[in-house]
Short mmCIF file of N, CA and C in Angstrom, two decimals:
data_model
loop_
_atom_site.label_atom_id
_atom_site.label_comp_id
_atom_site.label_asym_id
_atom_site.label_seq_id
_atom_site.Cartn_x
_atom_site.Cartn_y
_atom_site.Cartn_z
N ALA A 845 6.48 -35.84 5.12
CA ALA A 845 5.20 -35.20 4.83
C ALA A 845 4.96 -34.02 5.76
N PHE A 846 5.31 -34.19 7.05
CA PHE A 846 5.09 -33.10 8.01
C PHE A 846 5.98 -31.91 7.69
N VAL A 847 7.24 -32.19 7.31
CA VAL A 847 8.17 -31.11 6.98
C VAL A 847 7.69 -30.37 5.74
N GLY A 848 7.17 -31.11 4.77
CA GLY A 848 6.64 -30.48 3.57
C GLY A 848 5.47 -29.56 3.88
N ARG A 849 4.58 -30.01 4.76
CA ARG A 849 3.45 -29.17 5.15
C ARG A 849 3.91 -27.97 5.96
N LEU A 850 4.91 -28.18 6.80
CA LEU A 850 5.44 -27.09 7.61
C LEU A 850 6.06 -26.01 6.73
N VAL A 851 6.75 -26.43 5.68
CA VAL A 851 7.35 -25.48 4.75
C VAL A 851 6.27 -24.64 4.07
N ILE A 852 5.13 -25.23 3.83
CA ILE A 852 4.03 -24.50 3.21
C ILE A 852 3.29 -23.64 4.23
N ILE A 853 3.13 -24.11 5.44
CA ILE A 853 2.34 -23.41 6.46
C ILE A 853 3.07 -22.18 7.00
N VAL A 854 4.38 -22.24 7.15
CA VAL A 854 5.13 -21.14 7.77
C VAL A 854 4.95 -19.82 7.02
N PRO A 855 5.07 -19.75 5.69
CA PRO A 855 4.85 -18.47 5.03
C PRO A 855 3.42 -17.94 5.21
N TYR A 856 2.45 -18.84 5.23
CA TYR A 856 1.07 -18.39 5.45
C TYR A 856 0.88 -17.85 6.86
N LEU A 857 1.50 -18.47 7.83
CA LEU A 857 1.44 -17.94 9.20
C LEU A 857 2.13 -16.59 9.28
N TRP A 858 3.22 -16.44 8.58
CA TRP A 858 3.94 -15.16 8.53
C TRP A 858 3.02 -14.08 7.95
N LEU A 859 2.39 -14.37 6.83
CA LEU A 859 1.47 -13.40 6.23
C LEU A 859 0.31 -13.09 7.15
N LEU A 860 -0.23 -14.11 7.78
CA LEU A 860 -1.34 -13.91 8.70
C LEU A 860 -0.92 -13.00 9.85
N PHE A 861 0.21 -13.29 10.43
CA PHE A 861 0.64 -12.56 11.62
C PHE A 861 1.04 -11.12 11.30
N PHE A 862 1.77 -10.90 10.21
CA PHE A 862 2.33 -9.58 9.93
C PHE A 862 1.51 -8.74 8.96
N PHE A 863 0.53 -9.31 8.29
CA PHE A 863 -0.27 -8.53 7.35
C PHE A 863 -1.76 -8.54 7.68
N LEU A 864 -2.33 -9.70 7.80
CA LEU A 864 -3.78 -9.79 7.99
C LEU A 864 -4.21 -9.28 9.36
N ILE A 865 -3.53 -9.70 10.41
CA ILE A 865 -3.93 -9.28 11.75
C ILE A 865 -3.78 -7.76 11.92
N PRO A 866 -2.65 -7.13 11.54
CA PRO A 866 -2.59 -5.66 11.64
C PRO A 866 -3.64 -4.97 10.78
N PHE A 867 -3.93 -5.52 9.59
CA PHE A 867 -4.95 -4.93 8.75
C PHE A 867 -6.31 -4.97 9.44
N VAL A 868 -6.65 -6.09 10.04
CA VAL A 868 -7.93 -6.21 10.75
C VAL A 868 -7.98 -5.24 11.93
N ILE A 869 -6.88 -5.09 12.64
CA ILE A 869 -6.86 -4.16 13.77
C ILE A 869 -7.07 -2.72 13.30
N VAL A 870 -6.38 -2.31 12.25
CA VAL A 870 -6.54 -0.95 11.74
C VAL A 870 -7.95 -0.76 11.18
N PHE A 871 -8.50 -1.77 10.52
CA PHE A 871 -9.87 -1.68 10.01
C PHE A 871 -10.87 -1.53 11.15
N LYS A 872 -10.67 -2.27 12.23
CA LYS A 872 -11.56 -2.17 13.39
C LYS A 872 -11.46 -0.78 14.01
N ILE A 873 -10.23 -0.23 14.10
CA ILE A 873 -10.06 1.12 14.63
C ILE A 873 -10.78 2.13 13.75
N SER A 874 -10.74 1.94 12.43
CA SER A 874 -11.41 2.88 11.54
C SER A 874 -12.92 2.84 11.69
N LEU A 875 -13.45 1.73 12.17
CA LEU A 875 -14.89 1.62 12.37
C LEU A 875 -15.32 2.00 13.79
N SER A 876 -14.37 2.20 14.69
CA SER A 876 -14.73 2.48 16.09
C SER A 876 -15.04 3.96 16.28
N GLN A 877 -15.70 4.24 17.37
CA GLN A 877 -16.05 5.61 17.72
C GLN A 877 -14.83 6.31 18.30
N THR A 878 -14.74 7.62 18.05
CA THR A 878 -13.64 8.37 18.64
C THR A 878 -13.91 8.54 20.12
N ALA A 879 -12.85 8.64 20.90
CA ALA A 879 -12.98 8.78 22.35
C ALA A 879 -11.97 9.80 22.82
N ILE A 880 -12.34 10.57 23.82
CA ILE A 880 -11.41 11.52 24.41
C ILE A 880 -10.59 10.74 25.44
N ALA A 881 -9.56 10.12 24.97
CA ALA A 881 -8.73 9.28 25.81
C ALA A 881 -7.42 9.04 25.09
N MET A 882 -6.62 8.21 25.66
CA MET A 882 -5.38 7.82 25.02
C MET A 882 -5.39 6.31 24.91
N PRO A 883 -5.47 5.71 23.77
CA PRO A 883 -5.57 6.22 22.41
C PRO A 883 -6.94 6.83 22.12
N PRO A 884 -7.03 7.66 21.08
CA PRO A 884 -8.28 8.40 20.83
C PRO A 884 -9.37 7.60 20.12
N TYR A 885 -9.53 6.36 20.46
CA TYR A 885 -10.59 5.51 19.90
C TYR A 885 -10.92 4.45 20.94
N THR A 886 -12.02 3.79 20.74
CA THR A 886 -12.39 2.72 21.67
C THR A 886 -11.41 1.56 21.52
N PRO A 887 -11.16 0.81 22.58
CA PRO A 887 -10.16 -0.27 22.51
C PRO A 887 -10.47 -1.28 21.41
N VAL A 888 -9.40 -1.83 20.86
CA VAL A 888 -9.55 -2.78 19.75
C VAL A 888 -10.20 -4.07 20.22
N LEU A 889 -9.66 -4.68 21.23
CA LEU A 889 -10.21 -5.91 21.77
C LEU A 889 -10.31 -5.75 23.29
N ASP A 890 -11.51 -5.56 23.77
CA ASP A 890 -11.71 -5.38 25.20
C ASP A 890 -12.67 -6.46 25.69
N PHE A 891 -12.12 -7.42 26.42
CA PHE A 891 -12.92 -8.52 26.94
C PHE A 891 -13.26 -8.33 28.41
N SER A 892 -13.07 -7.10 28.93
CA SER A 892 -13.32 -6.89 30.35
C SER A 892 -14.79 -7.08 30.70
N GLY A 893 -15.68 -6.86 29.75
CA GLY A 893 -17.11 -7.07 29.99
C GLY A 893 -17.56 -8.47 29.64
N GLY A 894 -16.61 -9.36 29.38
CA GLY A 894 -16.96 -10.71 29.00
C GLY A 894 -17.39 -10.78 27.54
N TRP A 895 -17.96 -11.92 27.17
CA TRP A 895 -18.39 -12.14 25.79
C TRP A 895 -19.46 -11.15 25.37
N PHE A 896 -20.43 -10.86 26.25
CA PHE A 896 -21.52 -9.95 25.89
C PHE A 896 -21.00 -8.52 25.75
N GLY A 897 -20.00 -8.16 26.55
CA GLY A 897 -19.38 -6.84 26.39
C GLY A 897 -18.67 -6.71 25.06
N PHE A 898 -18.00 -7.79 24.64
CA PHE A 898 -17.31 -7.79 23.36
C PHE A 898 -18.31 -7.69 22.21
N VAL A 899 -19.39 -8.45 22.29
CA VAL A 899 -20.43 -8.39 21.25
C VAL A 899 -21.06 -7.00 21.23
N GLY A 900 -21.26 -6.41 22.39
CA GLY A 900 -21.79 -5.05 22.45
C GLY A 900 -20.86 -4.05 21.78
N GLN A 901 -19.56 -4.25 21.94
CA GLN A 901 -18.59 -3.38 21.26
C GLN A 901 -18.69 -3.55 19.75
N LEU A 902 -18.88 -4.76 19.29
CA LEU A 902 -19.01 -4.98 17.85
C LEU A 902 -20.25 -4.28 17.30
N ARG A 903 -21.30 -4.20 18.10
CA ARG A 903 -22.52 -3.53 17.65
C ARG A 903 -22.33 -2.02 17.56
N GLU A 904 -21.36 -1.47 18.30
CA GLU A 904 -21.11 -0.04 18.29
C GLU A 904 -20.29 0.41 17.08
N LEU A 905 -19.75 -0.52 16.33
CA LEU A 905 -18.96 -0.17 15.15
C LEU A 905 -19.85 0.50 14.12
N SER A 906 -19.30 1.53 13.46
CA SER A 906 -20.10 2.23 12.44
C SER A 906 -19.17 2.76 11.35
N ILE A 907 -19.78 3.19 10.28
CA ILE A 907 -19.00 3.75 9.17
C ILE A 907 -19.00 5.27 9.20
N ASP A 908 -19.25 5.86 10.37
CA ASP A 908 -19.28 7.32 10.49
C ASP A 908 -17.96 7.96 10.07
N ASN A 909 -16.85 7.33 10.37
CA ASN A 909 -15.55 7.89 10.00
C ASN A 909 -15.38 7.93 8.48
N TYR A 910 -15.97 6.97 7.79
CA TYR A 910 -15.88 6.96 6.33
C TYR A 910 -16.84 7.97 5.70
N THR A 911 -18.02 8.14 6.29
CA THR A 911 -18.94 9.14 5.75
C THR A 911 -18.40 10.55 5.99
N LEU A 912 -17.59 10.73 7.04
CA LEU A 912 -16.96 12.02 7.28
C LEU A 912 -16.05 12.39 6.12
N LEU A 913 -15.42 11.40 5.50
CA LEU A 913 -14.55 11.66 4.36
C LEU A 913 -15.31 12.27 3.18
N THR A 914 -16.56 11.89 3.01
CA THR A 914 -17.33 12.43 1.90
C THR A 914 -17.95 13.78 2.23
N LYS A 915 -18.09 14.09 3.51
CA LYS A 915 -18.71 15.36 3.90
C LYS A 915 -17.72 16.51 3.89
N ASP A 916 -16.47 16.26 4.24
CA ASP A 916 -15.45 17.30 4.27
C ASP A 916 -14.76 17.35 2.91
N SER A 917 -14.86 18.48 2.23
CA SER A 917 -14.33 18.57 0.86
C SER A 917 -12.81 18.42 0.83
N LEU A 918 -12.12 18.82 1.87
CA LEU A 918 -10.67 18.67 1.89
C LEU A 918 -10.27 17.20 1.82
N TYR A 919 -10.87 16.38 2.66
CA TYR A 919 -10.57 14.95 2.65
C TYR A 919 -11.05 14.29 1.36
N PHE A 920 -12.24 14.67 0.91
CA PHE A 920 -12.80 14.06 -0.29
C PHE A 920 -11.94 14.37 -1.51
N ASN A 921 -11.54 15.64 -1.66
CA ASN A 921 -10.71 16.01 -2.80
C ASN A 921 -9.35 15.32 -2.75
N ALA A 922 -8.78 15.21 -1.56
CA ALA A 922 -7.49 14.51 -1.43
C ALA A 922 -7.64 13.04 -1.80
N TYR A 923 -8.73 12.43 -1.38
CA TYR A 923 -8.98 11.02 -1.68
C TYR A 923 -9.18 10.81 -3.18
N VAL A 924 -10.00 11.63 -3.80
CA VAL A 924 -10.27 11.49 -5.23
C VAL A 924 -9.01 11.76 -6.04
N THR A 925 -8.25 12.79 -5.65
CA THR A 925 -7.00 13.09 -6.35
C THR A 925 -6.02 11.92 -6.24
N SER A 926 -5.95 11.31 -5.07
CA SER A 926 -5.08 10.15 -4.90
C SER A 926 -5.50 9.00 -5.80
N LEU A 927 -6.80 8.76 -5.91
CA LEU A 927 -7.28 7.69 -6.79
C LEU A 927 -6.97 7.99 -8.26
N ILE A 928 -7.13 9.25 -8.66
CA ILE A 928 -6.83 9.63 -10.05
C ILE A 928 -5.35 9.45 -10.35
N ILE A 929 -4.50 9.91 -9.43
CA ILE A 929 -3.05 9.76 -9.63
C ILE A 929 -2.67 8.28 -9.67
N ALA A 930 -3.27 7.47 -8.82
CA ALA A 930 -2.99 6.03 -8.83
C ALA A 930 -3.42 5.39 -10.15
N ALA A 931 -4.58 5.79 -10.67
CA ALA A 931 -5.05 5.24 -11.94
C ALA A 931 -4.14 5.65 -13.09
N ILE A 932 -3.74 6.92 -13.12
CA ILE A 932 -2.85 7.39 -14.18
C ILE A 932 -1.50 6.68 -14.10
N SER A 933 -0.98 6.53 -12.89
CA SER A 933 0.30 5.83 -12.70
C SER A 933 0.21 4.39 -13.17
N THR A 934 -0.90 3.74 -12.87
CA THR A 934 -1.08 2.35 -13.28
C THR A 934 -1.12 2.23 -14.79
N VAL A 935 -1.88 3.09 -15.43
CA VAL A 935 -2.00 3.03 -16.89
C VAL A 935 -0.65 3.32 -17.55
N LEU A 936 0.04 4.36 -17.09
CA LEU A 936 1.34 4.69 -17.68
C LEU A 936 2.36 3.57 -17.47
N THR A 937 2.34 2.97 -16.30
CA THR A 937 3.25 1.86 -16.02
C THR A 937 2.96 0.68 -16.93
N LEU A 938 1.68 0.38 -17.14
CA LEU A 938 1.33 -0.71 -18.04
C LEU A 938 1.72 -0.40 -19.48
N ILE A 939 1.52 0.85 -19.90
CA ILE A 939 1.86 1.23 -21.28
C ILE A 939 3.36 1.11 -21.51
N VAL A 940 4.15 1.49 -20.52
CA VAL A 940 5.61 1.41 -20.66
C VAL A 940 6.12 -0.01 -20.38
N GLY A 941 5.56 -0.66 -19.37
CA GLY A 941 6.10 -1.93 -18.91
C GLY A 941 5.82 -3.11 -19.81
N TYR A 942 4.63 -3.18 -20.38
CA TYR A 942 4.30 -4.35 -21.21
C TYR A 942 5.18 -4.45 -22.46
N PRO A 943 5.40 -3.38 -23.20
CA PRO A 943 6.30 -3.53 -24.35
C PRO A 943 7.73 -3.92 -23.95
N ILE A 944 8.19 -3.38 -22.82
CA ILE A 944 9.53 -3.76 -22.36
C ILE A 944 9.57 -5.24 -21.99
N ALA A 945 8.57 -5.69 -21.25
CA ALA A 945 8.52 -7.11 -20.85
C ALA A 945 8.37 -8.01 -22.07
N TYR A 946 7.56 -7.59 -23.03
CA TYR A 946 7.38 -8.38 -24.25
C TYR A 946 8.70 -8.47 -25.01
N GLY A 947 9.38 -7.34 -25.12
CA GLY A 947 10.67 -7.33 -25.81
C GLY A 947 11.70 -8.20 -25.11
N MET A 948 11.69 -8.16 -23.78
CA MET A 948 12.63 -9.00 -23.03
C MET A 948 12.30 -10.47 -23.20
N ALA A 949 11.02 -10.81 -23.23
CA ALA A 949 10.62 -12.21 -23.38
C ALA A 949 10.96 -12.74 -24.77
N ARG A 950 10.89 -11.90 -25.78
CA ARG A 950 11.17 -12.32 -27.16
C ARG A 950 12.63 -12.16 -27.55
N ALA A 951 13.43 -11.54 -26.69
CA ALA A 951 14.84 -11.31 -27.00
C ALA A 951 15.59 -12.64 -27.00
N PRO A 952 16.69 -12.70 -27.73
CA PRO A 952 17.52 -13.91 -27.69
C PRO A 952 17.99 -14.20 -26.26
N ALA A 953 18.10 -15.46 -25.94
CA ALA A 953 18.46 -15.87 -24.58
C ALA A 953 19.81 -15.32 -24.15
N ALA A 954 20.69 -15.04 -25.09
CA ALA A 954 22.02 -14.55 -24.75
C ALA A 954 21.99 -13.14 -24.17
N ILE A 955 21.03 -12.31 -24.59
CA ILE A 955 21.02 -10.92 -24.09
C ILE A 955 19.94 -10.67 -23.03
N ARG A 956 19.16 -11.68 -22.70
CA ARG A 956 18.13 -11.49 -21.67
C ARG A 956 18.70 -11.06 -20.32
N PRO A 957 19.78 -11.68 -19.84
CA PRO A 957 20.33 -11.22 -18.56
C PRO A 957 20.77 -9.75 -18.59
N THR A 958 21.31 -9.32 -19.71
CA THR A 958 21.72 -7.92 -19.84
C THR A 958 20.51 -7.00 -19.81
N LEU A 959 19.46 -7.37 -20.50
CA LEU A 959 18.24 -6.55 -20.48
C LEU A 959 17.63 -6.51 -19.08
N LEU A 960 17.63 -7.64 -18.41
CA LEU A 960 17.12 -7.67 -17.04
C LEU A 960 17.95 -6.78 -16.13
N MET A 961 19.26 -6.80 -16.31
CA MET A 961 20.14 -5.94 -15.52
C MET A 961 19.84 -4.47 -15.80
N LEU A 962 19.56 -4.12 -17.04
CA LEU A 962 19.24 -2.73 -17.37
C LEU A 962 17.93 -2.29 -16.73
N VAL A 963 17.00 -3.21 -16.55
CA VAL A 963 15.74 -2.87 -15.89
C VAL A 963 15.94 -2.74 -14.38
N ILE A 964 16.74 -3.61 -13.79
CA ILE A 964 16.93 -3.62 -12.34
C ILE A 964 17.91 -2.54 -11.87
N LEU A 965 18.86 -2.16 -12.69
CA LEU A 965 19.92 -1.24 -12.30
C LEU A 965 19.43 0.07 -11.69
N PRO A 966 18.40 0.71 -12.22
CA PRO A 966 17.95 1.97 -11.59
C PRO A 966 17.52 1.81 -10.14
N PHE A 967 17.06 0.64 -9.75
CA PHE A 967 16.64 0.44 -8.37
C PHE A 967 17.83 0.32 -7.42
N TRP A 968 19.00 0.09 -7.96
CA TRP A 968 20.19 -0.02 -7.12
C TRP A 968 20.82 1.33 -6.84
N THR A 969 20.48 2.33 -7.63
CA THR A 969 21.08 3.65 -7.43
C THR A 969 20.61 4.22 -6.11
N SER A 970 21.40 5.06 -5.56
CA SER A 970 21.09 5.66 -4.27
C SER A 970 19.87 6.57 -4.38
N PHE A 971 19.11 6.61 -3.29
CA PHE A 971 17.94 7.49 -3.23
C PHE A 971 18.37 8.94 -3.42
N LEU A 972 19.47 9.33 -2.85
CA LEU A 972 19.94 10.70 -2.96
C LEU A 972 20.25 11.07 -4.40
N ILE A 973 20.85 10.15 -5.14
CA ILE A 973 21.15 10.42 -6.55
C ILE A 973 19.86 10.62 -7.33
N ARG A 974 18.84 9.81 -7.03
CA ARG A 974 17.56 9.97 -7.71
C ARG A 974 16.90 11.30 -7.37
N VAL A 975 17.01 11.72 -6.11
CA VAL A 975 16.44 13.01 -5.71
C VAL A 975 17.12 14.14 -6.47
N TYR A 976 18.43 14.12 -6.54
CA TYR A 976 19.13 15.16 -7.29
C TYR A 976 18.78 15.12 -8.78
N ALA A 977 18.56 13.95 -9.31
CA ALA A 977 18.14 13.85 -10.71
C ALA A 977 16.77 14.49 -10.91
N TRP A 978 15.83 14.22 -9.98
CA TRP A 978 14.50 14.84 -10.09
C TRP A 978 14.58 16.35 -9.92
N ILE A 979 15.45 16.83 -9.03
CA ILE A 979 15.62 18.28 -8.88
C ILE A 979 16.09 18.88 -10.19
N GLY A 980 17.03 18.23 -10.83
CA GLY A 980 17.52 18.73 -12.11
C GLY A 980 16.45 18.69 -13.20
N ILE A 981 15.60 17.71 -13.16
CA ILE A 981 14.54 17.60 -14.17
C ILE A 981 13.43 18.61 -13.91
N LEU A 982 13.06 18.82 -12.65
CA LEU A 982 11.88 19.62 -12.32
C LEU A 982 12.17 21.08 -12.01
N LYS A 983 13.42 21.51 -11.90
CA LYS A 983 13.69 22.91 -11.58
C LYS A 983 13.23 23.79 -12.73
N PRO A 984 13.02 25.10 -12.47
CA PRO A 984 12.46 25.98 -13.52
C PRO A 984 13.22 25.95 -14.83
N GLU A 985 14.54 25.88 -14.78
CA GLU A 985 15.31 25.81 -16.02
C GLU A 985 15.72 24.37 -16.34
N GLY A 986 15.04 23.42 -15.76
CA GLY A 986 15.36 22.01 -15.94
C GLY A 986 14.85 21.43 -17.24
N LEU A 987 15.08 20.16 -17.39
CA LEU A 987 14.75 19.44 -18.62
C LEU A 987 13.25 19.48 -18.93
N LEU A 988 12.42 19.33 -17.90
CA LEU A 988 10.97 19.27 -18.11
C LEU A 988 10.37 20.63 -18.45
N ASN A 989 10.91 21.71 -17.90
CA ASN A 989 10.30 23.04 -18.07
C ASN A 989 10.93 23.86 -19.18
N GLU A 990 11.78 23.27 -19.99
CA GLU A 990 12.37 24.02 -21.10
C GLU A 990 11.39 24.16 -22.24
#
């Protein structure tokens, strides 16, 4: 029973340690005030003032860094453009991916491994080969601009 629980707990501890804790640290940094120091923000966890000093630091957290994003048009436009591109990418991926997945699920069992291999194969190609393919597609006399 203990080994079974340990097998379940270890991946959650891994996720906690390598994903949740760094996310919380970066989120806290994003809410902290900028400081002319190294690093250029208030410390993430500073217990030098004791518990009351730590609570005082939590009270100093603000969303000023996020409101700055809406005030500066350069940051705001970059943020909105990123969201639009992400939404378009998501929709296009769903439009292309669902019919392929449906076809693979309904295909005869004998050819499913082959279809799966055809889907996975492009991810095995070298990054350099993909870059050269995109150069060929996107160059002025390339496939896309003809």
